[in-house]
Amino acid sequence: SHPPLCPPGIKCGGVLSAPSGNFSSPNFPGPYPYETECTWLIVVAEGSSVLLSFSHFELEYHAACAYDYLQVYNGAARDRGNLLGTFCGHSPPPPFSSAWHVMAIVFHSDRHVAKHGFAAVYRKDACGGQLTGLSGEITSPRYPESYPNDVECRWSIGGPGAGSPLTLVFADFQVEGGQGCGFDYVALFDGPTTASPRLGRYCGSTRPPRTVSSAPHLFVLFKSDFNIGGRGFKAHFYSAGECQEVFTTIKGNLSSPRYPNFYPNNLNCQWSIQLPMGYRVKVFFLDMELEGRSSLTGGCDYDHLSAFDGGTENGSLLGQWCGQETPAPITSHSNQLLLVLHTDRNMAKRGFSIAYVGVVPMNVSCTRTDFHIQIPVQSLAQLERNRIYLGTPSCAAQLVGGNFKIHTRFDTCGTESQKRNNTSVIVSTLYIDFSAGDQEDVHQYEVQCEPKRKEASVTLIASPDPSRLSQAENLVDAQQQEAGEMDTHEIKSQDTSDIVFISICILAGLLMVIAVVGLVLL
């Protein structure tokens, strides 16, 4: 049988609910016992935060901390999305500030080599501390109540594994003003300490500008003097690249932070896709596993991914997803689309992987015998006309004025006749070749005409990555009618081909009558 995790008679772990306190490894300052596992849960009043720091730290060293270790969680233990760090050796962890009122600490020792262990202290609502993770929030003490006099708060944002610059955005700001901000102020530094280059010093009631660090660290200092306060401030930070990104290429891929490993908790990430005017954005969902729906409301109340039409969250909501859904592709109504990932304080999952492609603006019409396709040159400004062709490269577009044009008969350019829903349709494939260097990148659109009604439509059918994207290879089906309507241009072309056709028939009939009469008379 295995020896107990915590040897008898040794106090180990527990719930700490006082406003402040301290705890240490078993037997501290003597060597800790072998094969021990202790969990401390610090729980303070709702709405408060916890500041944790270490006065002594000495554990067995291993490069990956695989033997003896201490783990700090921003919330309940054993939730990988809450893990702030795993520590061992002689270097103490930095002071940690929790994002909410619960913090967990797990101490583990194996069956060999015991050191002196650690001693830690915590207190609630202390300002400042080390903030890690891809996004988070900082506020002045007592916010939104008036902050106290004579305080100094120091937040160091960033830490182990941080690789991207940080963005800091102030949601609210009201600090005592004054010439040169000499009384109360917030100062920002481009690095981990006040010795780093200063990015700005702010006071008054005007929100500081959005700030982006050049390194993966940002230092925030808040100071108040002996009188006159204010409401203080609330600011959000997030890691650019993994948690905030702007895409301007015609196609691309994006995924949740750390995908396919578990995403962190407490995220508010934004990905903005901004394409040239006239384009629309089609999004394909390759993989999705988020925390599931609420059993109470049936809604995506915990972790969710949302898509908005346009560049902001004020745009119309195109969809919101959670759990293990695999949504059908969606298409924006404009040239911009915003994706927002919100995760709460627990229950992290694998996340998501997404591909998008820009739907090229084009005008497609047809007669009983011909296709007419027109694409504004400015939409494909970098392409030669032979990169745009219908069916085969020999049916390339012509450059006419400000447009690429293809005008071709149904019996050429790889066109074929098909039956769809008991209706005869003429179908071909339009290729637009965006390839550069050795990177092949050919987008395909199915062009369809119903000659009887002279109605044409065009649908994006090629995927950004065909090997991973089965939905894109299928044409829009009945279940996806709404999405299909969005990215299918229905053009009803009104032309004179009927009149011409009937006129030719009448003329031929008259000629035949004349010929017959002539023969009879002869």
Tab-separated table of N, CA and C in Angstrom, residues 79-143:
chain	number	residue	atom	x	y	z
A	79	ASP	N	-7.290	23.365	-11.882
A	79	ASP	CA	-7.894	23.843	-13.133
A	79	ASP	C	-6.769	24.462	-13.950
A	80	ARG	N	-6.393	23.784	-15.046
A	80	ARG	CA	-5.207	24.214	-15.793
A	80	ARG	C	-5.323	25.643	-16.317
A	81	GLY	N	-6.545	26.078	-16.538
A	81	GLY	CA	-6.718	27.457	-17.010
A	81	GLY	C	-6.408	28.494	-15.955
A	82	ASN	N	-6.331	28.071	-14.672
A	82	ASN	CA	-6.061	29.011	-13.572
A	82	ASN	C	-4.603	29.026	-13.130
A	83	LEU	N	-3.776	28.141	-13.669
A	83	LEU	CA	-2.409	27.992	-13.173
A	83	LEU	C	-1.576	29.241	-13.475
A	84	LEU	N	-1.067	29.883	-12.415
A	84	LEU	CA	-0.207	31.063	-12.590
A	84	LEU	C	1.253	30.659	-12.743
A	85	GLY	N	1.623	29.506	-12.190
A	85	GLY	CA	3.008	29.078	-12.323
A	85	GLY	C	3.315	27.866	-11.470
A	86	THR	N	4.373	27.131	-11.863
A	86	THR	CA	4.886	26.001	-11.092
A	86	THR	C	6.335	26.321	-10.739
A	87	PHE	N	6.730	26.165	-9.449
A	87	PHE	CA	8.019	26.659	-8.973
A	87	PHE	C	8.755	25.585	-8.173
A	88	CYS	N	10.103	25.636	-8.260
A	88	CYS	CA	10.955	24.758	-7.458
A	88	CYS	C	12.331	25.410	-7.377
A	89	GLY	N	13.292	24.737	-6.713
A	89	GLY	CA	14.639	25.303	-6.603
A	89	GLY	C	14.731	26.366	-5.521
A	90	HIS	N	15.642	27.348	-5.729
A	90	HIS	CA	15.923	28.348	-4.687
A	90	HIS	C	15.340	29.725	-4.991
A	91	SER	N	14.837	29.945	-6.225
A	91	SER	CA	14.312	31.278	-6.580
A	91	SER	C	12.856	31.373	-6.164
A	92	PRO	N	12.511	32.311	-5.275
A	92	PRO	CA	11.117	32.388	-4.821
A	92	PRO	C	10.202	32.885	-5.937
A	93	PRO	N	8.951	32.447	-5.949
A	93	PRO	CA	7.994	32.982	-6.922
A	93	PRO	C	7.801	34.482	-6.675
A	94	PRO	N	7.408	35.251	-7.720
A	94	PRO	CA	7.143	36.674	-7.509
A	94	PRO	C	5.868	36.849	-6.690
A	95	PRO	N	5.612	38.056	-6.163
A	95	PRO	CA	4.317	38.284	-5.490
A	95	PRO	C	3.191	38.152	-6.520
A	96	PHE	N	2.142	37.439	-6.167
A	96	PHE	CA	1.025	37.248	-7.093
A	96	PHE	C	-0.220	37.960	-6.589
A	97	SER	N	-0.930	38.608	-7.521
A	97	SER	CA	-2.214	39.236	-7.202
A	97	SER	C	-3.292	38.453	-7.929
A	98	SER	N	-4.317	37.988	-7.210
A	98	SER	CA	-5.366	37.180	-7.837
A	98	SER	C	-6.319	38.068	-8.619
A	99	ALA	N	-7.008	37.472	-9.603
A	99	ALA	CA	-7.989	38.219	-10.388
A	99	ALA	C	-9.356	38.196	-9.708
A	100	TRP	N	-9.515	37.380	-8.655
A	100	TRP	CA	-10.772	37.384	-7.895
A	100	TRP	C	-10.489	36.959	-6.469
A	101	HIS	N	-11.497	36.537	-5.692
A	101	HIS	CA	-11.340	36.411	-4.239
A	101	HIS	C	-10.871	35.031	-3.778
A	102	VAL	N	-10.469	34.169	-4.714
A	102	VAL	CA	-10.008	32.820	-4.357
A	102	VAL	C	-8.624	32.584	-4.964
A	103	MET	N	-7.742	31.978	-4.187
A	103	MET	CA	-6.420	31.599	-4.689
A	103	MET	C	-6.065	30.253	-4.059
A	104	ALA	N	-5.431	29.383	-4.839
A	104	ALA	CA	-5.064	28.063	-4.317
A	104	ALA	C	-3.563	27.843	-4.481
A	105	ILE	N	-2.970	27.157	-3.496
A	105	ILE	CA	-1.538	26.841	-3.533
A	105	ILE	C	-1.399	25.341	-3.257
A	106	VAL	N	-0.683	24.638	-4.146
A	106	VAL	CA	-0.474	23.193	-3.988
A	106	VAL	C	1.021	22.947	-3.799
A	107	PHE	N	1.378	22.213	-2.715
A	107	PHE	CA	2.766	21.819	-2.468
A	107	PHE	C	2.869	20.302	-2.611
A	108	HIS	N	3.875	19.842	-3.387
A	108	HIS	CA	4.041	18.405	-3.620
A	108	HIS	C	5.508	18.031	-3.416
A	109	SER	N	5.769	16.931	-2.695
A	109	SER	CA	7.136	16.408	-2.583
A	109	SER	C	7.139	14.930	-2.976
A	110	ASP	N	8.256	14.472	-3.562
A	110	ASP	CA	8.360	13.066	-3.952
A	110	ASP	C	9.070	12.271	-2.848
A	111	ARG	N	9.602	11.102	-3.173
A	111	ARG	CA	10.160	10.232	-2.122
A	111	ARG	C	11.666	10.416	-1.925
A	112	HIS	N	12.278	11.406	-2.589
A	112	HIS	CA	13.720	11.637	-2.438
A	112	HIS	C	13.995	13.125	-2.216
A	113	VAL	N	15.053	13.427	-1.532
A	113	VAL	CA	15.609	14.782	-1.367
A	113	VAL	C	14.585	15.756	-0.783
A	114	ALA	N	14.793	16.129	0.459
A	114	ALA	CA	13.923	17.120	1.110
A	114	ALA	C	14.730	18.371	1.435
A	115	LYS	N	14.153	19.521	1.167
A	115	LYS	CA	14.780	20.816	1.480
A	115	LYS	C	13.989	21.487	2.597
A	116	HIS	N	14.294	22.763	2.842
A	116	HIS	CA	13.646	23.460	3.974
A	116	HIS	C	12.228	23.936	3.669
A	117	GLY	N	11.857	24.008	2.397
A	117	GLY	CA	10.474	24.365	2.087
A	117	GLY	C	10.263	25.854	1.909
A	118	PHE	N	9.076	26.332	2.269
A	118	PHE	CA	8.729	27.732	1.994
A	118	PHE	C	7.899	28.314	3.129
A	119	ALA	N	7.871	29.651	3.162
A	119	ALA	CA	6.965	30.392	4.043
A	119	ALA	C	6.317	31.485	3.202
A	120	ALA	N	4.990	31.640	3.336
A	120	ALA	CA	4.245	32.602	2.511
A	120	ALA	C	3.321	33.427	3.381
A	121	VAL	N	3.049	34.656	2.941
A	121	VAL	CA	2.070	35.524	3.603
A	121	VAL	C	1.079	36.013	2.551
A	122	TYR	N	-0.155	36.258	2.973
A	122	TYR	CA	-1.150	36.820	2.054
A	122	TYR	C	-1.952	37.884	2.779
A	123	ARG	N	-2.543	38.783	2.004
A	123	ARG	CA	-3.504	39.726	2.569
A	123	ARG	C	-4.476	40.144	1.474
A	124	LYS	N	-5.680	40.487	1.877
A	124	LYS	CA	-6.694	40.848	0.882
A	124	LYS	C	-6.630	42.330	0.562
A	125	ASP	N	-7.038	42.648	-0.648
A	125	ASP	CA	-7.173	44.038	-1.104
A	125	ASP	C	-5.890	44.839	-1.026
A	126	ALA	N	-4.761	44.169	-0.980
A	126	ALA	CA	-3.512	44.908	-1.109
A	126	ALA	C	-3.344	45.191	-2.586
A	127	CYS	N	-2.882	46.375	-2.906
A	127	CYS	CA	-2.791	46.682	-4.334
A	127	CYS	C	-1.413	46.315	-4.850
A	128	GLY	N	-1.334	46.141	-6.154
A	128	GLY	CA	-0.057	45.810	-6.770
A	128	GLY	C	0.168	44.319	-6.823
A	129	GLY	N	1.389	43.947	-7.234
A	129	GLY	CA	1.751	42.538	-7.333
A	129	GLY	C	2.106	42.155	-8.757
A	130	GLN	N	2.463	40.891	-8.903
A	130	GLN	CA	2.835	40.343	-10.205
A	130	GLN	C	1.576	39.802	-10.886
A	131	LEU	N	1.302	40.227	-12.112
A	131	LEU	CA	0.155	39.744	-12.867
A	131	LEU	C	0.659	38.991	-14.086
A	132	THR	N	0.282	37.711	-14.189
A	132	THR	CA	0.675	36.936	-15.363
A	132	THR	C	-0.590	36.529	-16.098
A	133	GLY	N	-0.434	35.856	-17.180
A	133	GLY	CA	-1.602	35.468	-17.963
A	133	GLY	C	-1.718	36.344	-19.185
A	134	LEU	N	-2.635	35.961	-20.069
A	134	LEU	CA	-2.755	36.650	-21.346
A	134	LEU	C	-3.674	37.856	-21.280
A	135	SER	N	-4.509	37.935	-20.250
A	135	SER	CA	-5.340	39.124	-20.090
A	135	SER	C	-5.738	39.227	-18.635
A	136	GLY	N	-6.168	40.399	-18.231
A	136	GLY	CA	-6.565	40.611	-16.844
A	136	GLY	C	-7.023	42.037	-16.625
A	137	GLU	N	-7.280	42.358	-15.353
A	137	GLU	CA	-7.826	43.672	-15.004
A	137	GLU	C	-7.099	44.192	-13.778
A	138	ILE	N	-6.827	45.501	-13.745
A	138	ILE	CA	-6.307	46.124	-12.528
A	138	ILE	C	-7.173	47.326	-12.192
A	139	THR	N	-7.336	47.571	-10.901
A	139	THR	CA	-8.120	48.726	-10.440
A	139	THR	C	-7.398	49.386	-9.278
A	140	SER	N	-7.707	50.652	-9.071
A	140	SER	CA	-7.187	51.348	-7.885
A	140	SER	C	-7.855	50.771	-6.645
A	141	PRO	N	-7.217	50.878	-5.476
A	141	PRO	CA	-7.811	50.338	-4.242
A	141	PRO	C	-9.217	50.913	-4.004
A	142	ARG	N	-10.146	50.051	-3.616
A	142	ARG	CA	-11.540	50.372	-3.280
A	142	ARG	C	-12.392	50.785	-4.476
A	143	TYR	N	-11.834	50.754	-5.688
A	143	TYR	CA	-12.614	51.158	-6.876
A	143	TYR	C	-13.953	50.415	-6.911
